[in-house]
Every structure is written in structure tokens, then in C-alpha cells.
Amino acid sequence: MDLGVVLQNDPPAWRVVDLARQAETYGFSHVWTFDSHLLWEEPFVVYSQILSATHRVTVGPMVTNPATRDVTVTASLFATLNEMFGNRTICGIGRGDSAVRVINGRPVTLAQLREAIHVIRGLASGESVEYRGSTLRLPWNPGSRLPVWVAAYGPKALALTGEVGDGFILQLADPDVVAWSVAAVRAAAERAGRDPDDVSICVAAPAYVTDGASSDGQPGRALAHAYDQCRWFGGMVGNHVAEIVARYGPGGTEESAGVSIPEALTAFVAGREGYDYNEHGRAGNSHTAFVTDEIVDRFCLVGPTDRHVERLRELAALGVDQFAVYLQHDAKDETLRAYGETIGPAVRDLARARD
């Protein structure tokens, strides 16, 4: 299993670049960032500095969207970075969330997302594509290559991912939801005539390591603090899940695909009352009171190192190729170090033993 890291583009930008450099030193394969141009700094500017300061990591957004960025411009950005630094970029993409909601916009339709994937990947991979009645091409970098990984939760989005995505991004680490989601993506890939194993699987969630006692010597309080630092994530996931519940109902079924939505995904939003996107992705978010410790424990990786290793092994057995660590809390450096020096090697050692 590869390890990735997901960073917020909070200023100062040099701190984001430094965390990316640390991640590469610790053996992480991917560096991702949020893409919300009003809430945080512009990611593609920061990507150029990350790529310049590193040698091997693959860099890209988790996730961009076709609502706030013109798809031809997005393709050109990736192709330019590939020309400058080699083919070390990746495009995570979805229908649009914080970047869209904060300007009172709406996520794109799945049909629009499908077209965006085709145009961005084609143009940034040296191909000619048909778009709005014209044949387009980026002739200045025919050697560029760009994988596109799709973020999805609902049945139809999961089906789209299996049909056209190079990879699948699931932003939560609950094993039951992971198993259901991966099965849905793979089934869709097979129906589309693709090899399901050609779709890379990425699970992304906050990780907080609680080895050692807190400053007052109380391990219990250290764990409680970790839960509070990761509680924002349940609120973020809740935005997407609330849309699914509104469309299908709790435990609903997507009739056209015959897919039942697991209660493990939908039940937790019952107490959700609203969300302020100005607090999006931030520890201490005041709109996440409905997110219990049990939900944090299911959706995130919290606890001592052996608990992280245990969950990662479980995810790997479900077919997960990459775990991407969200670093939106007060222990960024400590988490990177624990994953680089202890947790990552333990997971890789297990994989070698099985091989």
C-alpha cells in the first residue's frame, strides 16, 4: 500500500512545501492538497514549488472540479507542470464541494463530470479531443501523461468512477463503507468491459497518532483531544452523505443499478443541522457537534501506532492501493514522522511477507 498526504493550502505556502518535502523523505508517494481558491491559497502555484523542492512524489488536487475551473485551462496547468518536472502530476476530481458552495454555486452533473474527465485527461495526455464543436490539442507537450482519479460516494458516481476513472478516491476509512464502495466501482468497471484491477483505489482520511501520554499524563485525555482534532472530517463527509440521503433516503436503493446504500454510510447524518463552509476542513469546526467519537473512530485513524497498522492492513485486504493522510490538525510533523518511520514500514513489511 502506498501512502499519500493531503495538505491544506493555508499560508504560509513555504510550510506546505516543507511538509511535502518531509513526506517524500518519509517515503510517501503522493502529495495532495485541497482545491478551494477562496478558502485557501491557489494550489497550482504551490504545486510548482512542491515539485521543484522534491524529486519523486506525484502531486495533485484532492479534489478539483469542473465548475470553478475551465477544463481546458486545468488540462494546460497539468501539462505545463509535467513539461517542467516530468510526468509527476495527478488529477483528483469530483462534482464540486467547498470551492463551489462558498460562491453559492452548484456541483456539476455526472454527465458534465464525465465530459470533464475525458477532456482534461485527453488534453493533458497529448491527445486530441472534441469539445464544444472543436477539435482541441496541446501540441507543446505530446509526452504529457495525466491519470484522473474520481472522488465519489453515491451509487451513480461510483458507477461513473468504475466506467471511466483511472482511480477511485473515497474520503473516509470505515472498512464496511470501503468494502461496499470498492465492490460498486469494480462491478461498474467490469460491466464497462474494463479490468477492475486497472482502477486504483485510494482511501483518504485524517490520521492522528496518540502514542505517549498528554502533558498532564492522562492518555485518555490525549485520545479525546485527537478525536476533537479530527471531528471536522465527519462534518465534511456529512455534506456529501446528506445529499445521498436526500436523494435516496436512509438505506435507500439506486433502482437502475440495484444498489442498496449501507446504513453505515448514511445513518450518522441524522443529527446534522447545517454547515459553514468558512470553517471547512478545520479542526474545531463549530458545525460538527453531531459527529460522535464513534464516527470519528470509524471514519478516521486515531490511536496508538498499532491501531493504525491494524486498520491499514484491513484496508489493504479490501483492495486499497493508497491511504492518503489528511493533515488538518495540530500534530502534522508528528503524524508524518510516525507514518514514515513506524506505521508505513510495518504495513510494507506485512505485504512483503505475504508475497
CSV table of C-alpha atoms in Angstrom, one decimal:
chain,number,residue,atom,x,y,z
A,1,MET,CA,0.0,0.0,0.0
A,2,ASP,CA,1.3,3.4,-1.0
A,3,LEU,CA,1.0,6.4,1.4
A,4,GLY,CA,-0.2,9.8,0.4
A,5,VAL,CA,-0.6,13.0,2.3
A,6,VAL,CA,-3.4,15.6,1.9
A,7,LEU,CA,-2.4,19.2,2.8
A,8,GLN,CA,-4.4,22.4,3.1
A,9,ASN,CA,-3.1,25.4,1.2
A,10,ASP,CA,-3.0,27.6,4.3
A,11,PRO,CA,-0.4,30.3,4.3
A,12,PRO,CA,2.5,30.5,4.6
A,13,ALA,CA,3.0,28.5,1.4
A,14,TRP,CA,6.5,27.6,2.4
A,15,ARG,CA,5.1,25.5,5.2
A,16,VAL,CA,3.0,23.5,2.8
A,17,VAL,CA,6.1,22.9,0.6
A,18,ASP,CA,8.1,21.9,3.7
A,19,LEU,CA,5.5,19.3,4.7
A,20,ALA,CA,5.5,17.9,1.1
A,21,ARG,CA,9.3,17.7,1.2
A,22,GLN,CA,9.1,15.9,4.6
A,23,ALA,CA,6.5,13.5,3.2
A,24,GLU,CA,8.9,12.5,0.3
A,25,THR,CA,11.7,12.0,2.7
A,26,TYR,CA,9.5,9.6,4.8
A,27,GLY,CA,8.6,7.6,1.7
A,28,PHE,CA,5.2,8.9,0.8
A,29,SER,CA,4.3,8.5,-2.9
A,30,HIS,CA,1.7,11.2,-3.3
A,31,VAL,CA,1.2,14.8,-2.1
A,32,TRP,CA,-2.4,16.1,-2.5
A,33,THR,CA,-3.9,19.4,-1.5
A,34,PHE,CA,-7.4,20.9,-1.2
A,35,ASP,CA,-8.6,23.0,-4.1
A,36,SER,CA,-10.8,25.8,-2.8
A,37,HIS,CA,-9.4,29.1,-4.3
A,38,LEU,CA,-11.3,31.4,-1.8
A,39,LEU,CA,-10.8,29.4,1.4
A,40,TRP,CA,-7.1,28.8,0.8
A,41,GLU,CA,-4.2,29.8,-1.5
A,42,GLU,CA,-4.2,28.8,-5.1
A,43,PRO,CA,-2.9,25.2,-5.3
A,44,PHE,CA,-1.4,25.1,-8.8
A,45,VAL,CA,1.0,27.9,-7.9
A,46,VAL,CA,2.0,25.9,-4.8
A,47,TYR,CA,2.4,22.7,-6.8
A,48,SER,CA,5.2,24.2,-8.9
A,49,GLN,CA,7.1,24.9,-5.7
A,50,ILE,CA,6.4,21.4,-4.3
A,51,LEU,CA,7.6,19.8,-7.5
A,52,SER,CA,10.7,21.9,-7.6
A,53,ALA,CA,11.5,21.0,-3.9
A,54,THR,CA,11.0,17.3,-4.4
A,55,HIS,CA,12.2,14.6,-6.7
A,56,ARG,CA,9.8,11.6,-6.8
A,57,VAL,CA,6.4,12.4,-5.3
A,58,THR,CA,3.3,12.7,-7.5
A,59,VAL,CA,1.3,15.9,-6.9
A,60,GLY,CA,-2.3,17.0,-7.4
A,61,PRO,CA,-5.6,18.2,-6.0
A,62,MET,CA,-7.9,16.2,-3.8
A,63,VAL,CA,-10.0,17.3,-5.4
A,64,THR,CA,-10.6,19.8,-8.2
A,65,ASN,CA,-13.9,20.3,-10.1
A,66,PRO,CA,-15.1,21.5,-13.5
A,67,ALA,CA,-17.5,24.1,-12.1
A,68,THR,CA,-14.9,26.7,-10.9
A,69,ARG,CA,-12.1,25.8,-13.4
A,70,ASP,CA,-12.4,25.7,-17.1
A,71,VAL,CA,-11.4,22.2,-18.2
A,72,THR,CA,-9.1,23.3,-20.9
A,73,VAL,CA,-7.2,25.6,-18.5
A,74,THR,CA,-7.0,22.8,-16.0
A,75,ALA,CA,-5.5,20.4,-18.6
A,76,SER,CA,-3.0,23.1,-19.6
A,77,LEU,CA,-1.9,23.6,-16.0
A,78,PHE,CA,-1.2,19.9,-15.6
A,79,ALA,CA,0.6,19.6,-19.0
A,80,THR,CA,2.7,22.6,-18.1
A,81,LEU,CA,3.8,21.1,-14.7
A,82,ASN,CA,4.5,17.8,-16.5
A,83,GLU,CA,6.7,19.6,-19.0
A,84,MET,CA,8.6,21.4,-16.2
A,85,PHE,CA,9.0,18.5,-13.8
A,86,GLY,CA,8.3,15.3,-15.7
A,87,ASN,CA,5.1,13.4,-15.5
A,88,ARG,CA,4.6,13.8,-11.8
A,89,THR,CA,1.1,15.1,-11.6
A,90,ILE,CA,-2.3,13.5,-10.9
A,91,CYS,CA,-5.8,14.9,-11.1
A,92,GLY,CA,-8.3,14.1,-8.4
A,93,ILE,CA,-11.7,15.4,-9.5
A,94,GLY,CA,-15.3,15.5,-8.2
A,95,ARG,CA,-18.6,17.3,-8.9
A,96,GLY,CA,-17.5,20.2,-6.7
A,97,ASP,CA,-18.0,21.0,-3.0
A,98,SER,CA,-16.4,23.8,-1.0
A,99,ALA,CA,-15.0,25.7,-4.0
A,100,VAL,CA,-18.5,25.8,-5.4
A,101,ARG,CA,-20.6,26.1,-2.3
A,102,VAL,CA,-18.7,29.1,-1.0
A,103,ILE,CA,-19.7,31.2,-4.0
A,104,ASN,CA,-23.3,29.9,-3.9
A,105,GLY,CA,-22.7,27.7,-7.0
A,106,ARG,CA,-23.9,24.2,-7.7
A,107,PRO,CA,-21.9,21.0,-8.2
A,108,VAL,CA,-21.8,19.8,-11.9
A,109,THR,CA,-23.9,16.9,-13.1
A,110,LEU,CA,-22.4,13.5,-13.5
A,111,ALA,CA,-22.7,13.9,-17.3
A,112,GLN,CA,-20.6,17.1,-17.1
A,113,LEU,CA,-18.1,15.4,-14.8
A,114,ARG,CA,-17.8,12.6,-17.3
A,115,GLU,CA,-17.1,15.1,-20.1
A,116,ALA,CA,-14.6,17.0,-17.9
A,117,ILE,CA,-12.6,13.8,-17.2
A,118,HIS,CA,-12.4,13.0,-20.9
A,119,VAL,CA,-11.3,16.5,-21.9
A,120,ILE,CA,-8.8,17.1,-19.0
A,121,ARG,CA,-7.2,13.6,-19.3
A,122,GLY,CA,-7.1,13.6,-23.1
A,123,LEU,CA,-5.6,17.1,-23.5
A,124,ALA,CA,-3.1,16.6,-20.6
A,125,SER,CA,-2.1,13.2,-22.1
A,126,GLY,CA,-1.1,14.5,-25.5
A,127,GLU,CA,-4.4,13.5,-27.3
A,128,SER,CA,-6.8,15.4,-29.5
A,129,VAL,CA,-10.3,15.8,-28.0
A,130,GLU,CA,-13.6,17.0,-29.3
A,131,TYR,CA,-15.0,19.8,-27.1
A,132,ARG,CA,-17.8,22.3,-27.9
A,133,GLY,CA,-17.7,21.5,-31.6
A,134,SER,CA,-13.9,21.9,-31.9
A,135,THR,CA,-11.0,19.5,-32.1
A,136,LEU,CA,-8.5,20.6,-29.4
A,137,ARG,CA,-4.9,19.6,-28.6
A,138,LEU,CA,-2.0,20.8,-26.6
A,139,PRO,CA,0.8,20.5,-29.2
A,140,TRP,CA,3.6,21.7,-27.0
A,141,ASN,CA,3.8,18.7,-24.7
A,142,PRO,CA,2.8,15.5,-26.5
A,143,GLY,CA,4.6,13.4,-23.9
A,144,SER,CA,2.5,14.6,-21.0
A,145,ARG,CA,0.5,11.9,-19.2
A,146,LEU,CA,-2.2,12.5,-16.6
A,147,PRO,CA,-4.1,9.9,-14.5
A,148,VAL,CA,-7.5,11.1,-13.3
A,149,TRP,CA,-8.9,9.7,-10.1
A,150,VAL,CA,-12.5,10.3,-9.2
A,151,ALA,CA,-13.9,11.1,-5.8
A,152,ALA,CA,-17.3,9.6,-5.2
A,153,TYR,CA,-19.8,8.4,-2.6
A,154,GLY,CA,-23.2,7.8,-4.2
A,155,PRO,CA,-24.2,4.8,-6.4
A,156,LYS,CA,-24.2,6.7,-9.7
A,157,ALA,CA,-20.9,8.5,-9.0
A,158,LEU,CA,-19.3,5.2,-8.0
A,159,ALA,CA,-20.6,3.7,-11.3
A,160,LEU,CA,-19.1,6.6,-13.3
A,161,THR,CA,-15.8,6.1,-11.5
A,162,GLY,CA,-15.6,2.4,-12.4
A,163,GLU,CA,-16.5,3.2,-16.1
A,164,VAL,CA,-14.0,6.0,-16.8
A,165,GLY,CA,-11.7,6.7,-13.8
A,166,ASP,CA,-8.1,5.7,-13.6
A,167,GLY,CA,-8.6,5.7,-9.8
A,168,PHE,CA,-11.2,6.0,-7.1
A,169,ILE,CA,-10.9,8.3,-4.1
A,170,LEU,CA,-13.0,7.5,-1.1
A,171,GLN,CA,-12.8,10.2,1.6
A,172,LEU,CA,-13.4,8.0,4.7
A,173,ALA,CA,-11.8,4.9,6.2
A,174,ASP,CA,-14.7,2.9,7.5
A,175,PRO,CA,-14.0,-0.7,6.4
A,176,ASP,CA,-17.7,-1.5,5.8
A,177,VAL,CA,-18.2,1.5,3.6
A,178,VAL,CA,-14.9,0.9,1.9
A,179,ALA,CA,-15.9,-2.7,1.0
A,180,TRP,CA,-19.2,-1.6,-0.4
A,181,SER,CA,-17.7,1.3,-2.4
A,182,VAL,CA,-14.9,-0.7,-3.9
A,183,ALA,CA,-17.2,-3.5,-4.9
A,184,ALA,CA,-19.5,-1.0,-6.6
A,185,VAL,CA,-16.6,0.6,-8.5
A,186,ARG,CA,-15.2,-2.8,-9.6
A,187,ALA,CA,-18.6,-4.1,-10.7
A,188,ALA,CA,-19.1,-0.9,-12.8
A,189,ALA,CA,-15.7,-1.3,-14.4
A,190,GLU,CA,-16.4,-4.9,-15.3
A,191,ARG,CA,-19.8,-4.0,-16.8
A,192,ALA,CA,-18.0,-1.4,-18.9
A,193,GLY,CA,-15.6,-4.1,-20.2
A,194,ARG,CA,-12.6,-2.9,-18.2
A,195,ASP,CA,-10.3,-4.8,-15.9
A,196,PRO,CA,-11.4,-3.8,-12.4
A,197,ASP,CA,-7.9,-4.1,-11.2
A,198,ASP,CA,-6.9,-1.2,-13.5
A,199,VAL,CA,-8.8,1.2,-11.3
A,200,SER,CA,-6.5,2.3,-8.4
A,201,ILE,CA,-8.2,2.6,-5.0
A,202,CYS,CA,-7.4,5.4,-2.7
A,203,VAL,CA,-8.8,5.9,0.8
A,204,ALA,CA,-8.2,9.3,2.4
A,205,ALA,CA,-8.9,10.3,6.0
A,206,PRO,CA,-7.4,12.1,8.9
A,207,ALA,CA,-4.8,10.1,11.0
A,208,TYR,CA,-3.8,11.1,14.5
A,209,VAL,CA,-1.2,9.1,16.5
A,210,THR,CA,-1.7,9.1,20.2
A,211,ASP,CA,1.4,7.3,21.4
A,212,GLY,CA,2.6,8.7,24.7
A,213,ALA,CA,0.7,10.5,27.4
A,214,SER,CA,-0.7,14.0,27.2
A,215,SER,CA,1.1,16.9,29.0
A,216,ASP,CA,-0.8,16.1,32.3
A,217,GLY,CA,0.0,12.4,32.0
A,218,GLN,CA,-3.6,11.3,31.1
A,219,PRO,CA,-3.7,9.0,28.0
A,220,GLY,CA,-7.5,9.2,28.0
A,221,ARG,CA,-7.4,12.9,27.5
A,222,ALA,CA,-4.9,12.6,24.7
A,223,LEU,CA,-7.3,10.3,22.9
A,224,ALA,CA,-10.2,12.7,23.5
A,225,HIS,CA,-8.1,15.6,22.1
A,226,ALA,CA,-7.3,13.5,19.0
A,227,TYR,CA,-11.0,12.9,18.4
A,228,ASP,CA,-11.7,16.6,18.7
A,229,GLN,CA,-8.9,17.4,16.2
A,230,CYS,CA,-10.4,15.0,13.6
A,231,ARG,CA,-14.1,15.7,14.2
A,232,TRP,CA,-14.2,18.2,11.4
A,233,PHE,CA,-13.9,15.4,8.9
A,234,GLY,CA,-17.2,13.9,9.8
A,235,GLY,CA,-18.8,17.2,9.0
A,236,MET,CA,-17.1,17.4,5.6
A,237,VAL,CA,-18.2,13.8,4.8
A,238,GLY,CA,-21.7,14.6,6.1
A,239,ASN,CA,-22.2,17.2,3.4
A,240,HIS,CA,-21.9,14.6,0.7
A,241,VAL,CA,-23.8,12.0,2.6
A,242,ALA,CA,-26.7,14.4,3.3
A,243,GLU,CA,-27.1,14.8,-0.5
A,244,ILE,CA,-27.3,11.0,-0.9
A,245,VAL,CA,-29.9,10.7,1.9
A,246,ALA,CA,-31.9,13.5,0.4
A,247,ARG,CA,-31.9,11.7,-3.0
A,248,TYR,CA,-32.4,8.1,-1.9
A,249,GLY,CA,-33.5,8.2,1.7
A,250,PRO,CA,-31.7,6.5,4.6
A,251,GLY,CA,-30.7,3.0,3.5
A,252,GLY,CA,-32.2,3.7,0.1
A,253,THR,CA,-31.6,1.9,-3.2
A,254,GLU,CA,-30.4,3.1,-6.6
A,255,GLU,CA,-33.0,1.2,-8.7
A,256,SER,CA,-31.3,1.4,-12.0
A,257,ALA,CA,-28.2,-0.2,-10.6
A,258,GLY,CA,-29.9,-2.4,-8.0
A,259,VAL,CA,-27.5,-1.0,-5.3
A,260,SER,CA,-28.6,-0.7,-1.7
A,261,ILE,CA,-26.8,2.1,0.2
A,262,PRO,CA,-25.4,0.9,3.5
A,263,GLU,CA,-26.6,2.3,6.8
A,264,ALA,CA,-23.0,2.6,7.9
A,265,LEU,CA,-22.7,5.4,5.4
A,266,THR,CA,-26.0,7.3,5.9
A,267,ALA,CA,-27.1,6.9,9.5
A,268,PHE,CA,-24.7,9.3,11.1
A,269,VAL,CA,-26.1,12.4,9.4
A,270,ALA,CA,-29.4,12.2,11.3
A,271,GLY,CA,-28.5,14.9,13.7
A,272,ARG,CA,-26.8,17.2,11.1
A,273,GLU,CA,-28.3,20.7,11.2
A,274,GLY,CA,-26.1,22.8,8.8
A,275,TYR,CA,-22.6,23.6,7.8
A,276,ASP,CA,-20.5,26.7,7.5
A,277,TYR,CA,-18.0,26.4,4.6
A,278,ASN,CA,-15.9,29.2,6.0
A,279,GLU,CA,-14.9,26.6,8.6
A,280,HIS,CA,-14.5,23.8,6.1
A,281,GLY,CA,-11.7,21.4,6.8
A,282,ARG,CA,-10.6,23.0,10.0
A,283,ALA,CA,-10.2,21.4,13.5
A,284,GLY,CA,-12.6,22.9,15.9
A,285,ASN,CA,-15.4,23.4,13.3
A,286,SER,CA,-18.4,24.5,15.2
A,287,HIS,CA,-20.9,22.7,12.9
A,288,THR,CA,-19.8,19.1,13.7
A,289,ALA,CA,-21.4,18.5,17.1
A,290,PHE,CA,-23.4,15.7,15.6
A,291,VAL,CA,-20.2,13.8,14.8
A,292,THR,CA,-19.7,11.4,17.7
A,293,ASP,CA,-16.4,9.8,18.9
A,294,GLU,CA,-17.6,6.5,17.4
A,295,ILE,CA,-18.0,8.1,14.0
A,296,VAL,CA,-14.5,9.7,14.2
A,297,ASP,CA,-13.1,6.3,15.2
A,298,ARG,CA,-14.8,4.6,12.2
A,299,PHE,CA,-14.0,7.3,9.5
A,300,CYS,CA,-10.5,8.2,10.7
A,301,LEU,CA,-7.4,6.5,12.0
A,302,VAL,CA,-7.0,7.6,15.7
A,303,GLY,CA,-5.0,5.9,18.4
A,304,PRO,CA,-1.6,4.3,19.0
A,305,THR,CA,0.6,3.1,16.1
A,306,ASP,CA,-0.5,-0.5,16.3
A,307,ARG,CA,-4.1,0.5,15.8
A,308,HIS,CA,-3.2,2.5,12.6
A,309,VAL,CA,-1.2,-0.6,11.3
A,310,GLU,CA,-4.2,-2.8,12.0
A,311,ARG,CA,-6.7,-0.6,10.1
A,312,LEU,CA,-4.3,-0.2,7.2
A,313,ARG,CA,-3.8,-3.9,6.9
A,314,GLU,CA,-7.6,-4.3,6.9
A,315,LEU,CA,-8.0,-1.7,4.2
A,316,ALA,CA,-5.2,-3.3,2.1
A,317,ALA,CA,-7.1,-6.6,2.3
A,318,LEU,CA,-10.1,-4.8,0.8
A,319,GLY,CA,-8.1,-3.8,-2.2
A,320,VAL,CA,-6.9,-0.3,-1.2
A,321,ASP,CA,-3.8,0.7,-3.0
A,322,GLN,CA,-3.1,4.0,-1.3
A,323,PHE,CA,-4.0,5.5,2.1
A,324,ALA,CA,-3.8,9.3,2.0
A,325,VAL,CA,-3.4,11.0,5.4
A,326,TYR,CA,-5.3,14.2,5.9
A,327,LEU,CA,-3.1,16.5,8.0
A,328,GLN,CA,-5.6,19.1,9.2
A,329,HIS,CA,-4.8,19.0,12.9
A,330,ASP,CA,-2.2,20.2,15.4
A,331,ALA,CA,0.2,17.2,15.0
A,332,LYS,CA,1.3,17.4,11.4
A,333,ASP,CA,5.0,16.8,11.9
A,334,GLU,CA,4.5,14.1,14.5
A,335,THR,CA,2.0,12.2,12.3
A,336,LEU,CA,4.3,12.3,9.2
A,337,ARG,CA,7.1,11.0,11.3
A,338,ALA,CA,5.1,8.2,12.8
A,339,TYR,CA,3.8,7.1,9.4
A,340,GLY,CA,7.2,7.4,7.8
A,341,GLU,CA,9.3,5.7,10.5
A,342,THR,CA,6.9,3.2,12.1
A,343,ILE,CA,3.5,2.7,10.5
A,344,GLY,CA,4.3,2.7,6.8
A,345,PRO,CA,7.3,0.3,7.2
A,346,ALA,CA,5.1,-2.1,9.3
A,347,VAL,CA,2.4,-2.2,6.6
A,348,ARG,CA,5.0,-2.7,3.8
A,349,ASP,CA,6.8,-5.5,5.8
A,350,LEU,CA,3.5,-7.4,6.0
A,351,ALA,CA,2.9,-7.1,2.3
A,352,ARG,CA,6.4,-8.4,1.6
A,353,ALA,CA,5.8,-11.3,4.0
A,354,ARG,CA,2.6,-12.2,2.1
A,355,ASP,CA,4.3,-12.0,-1.3
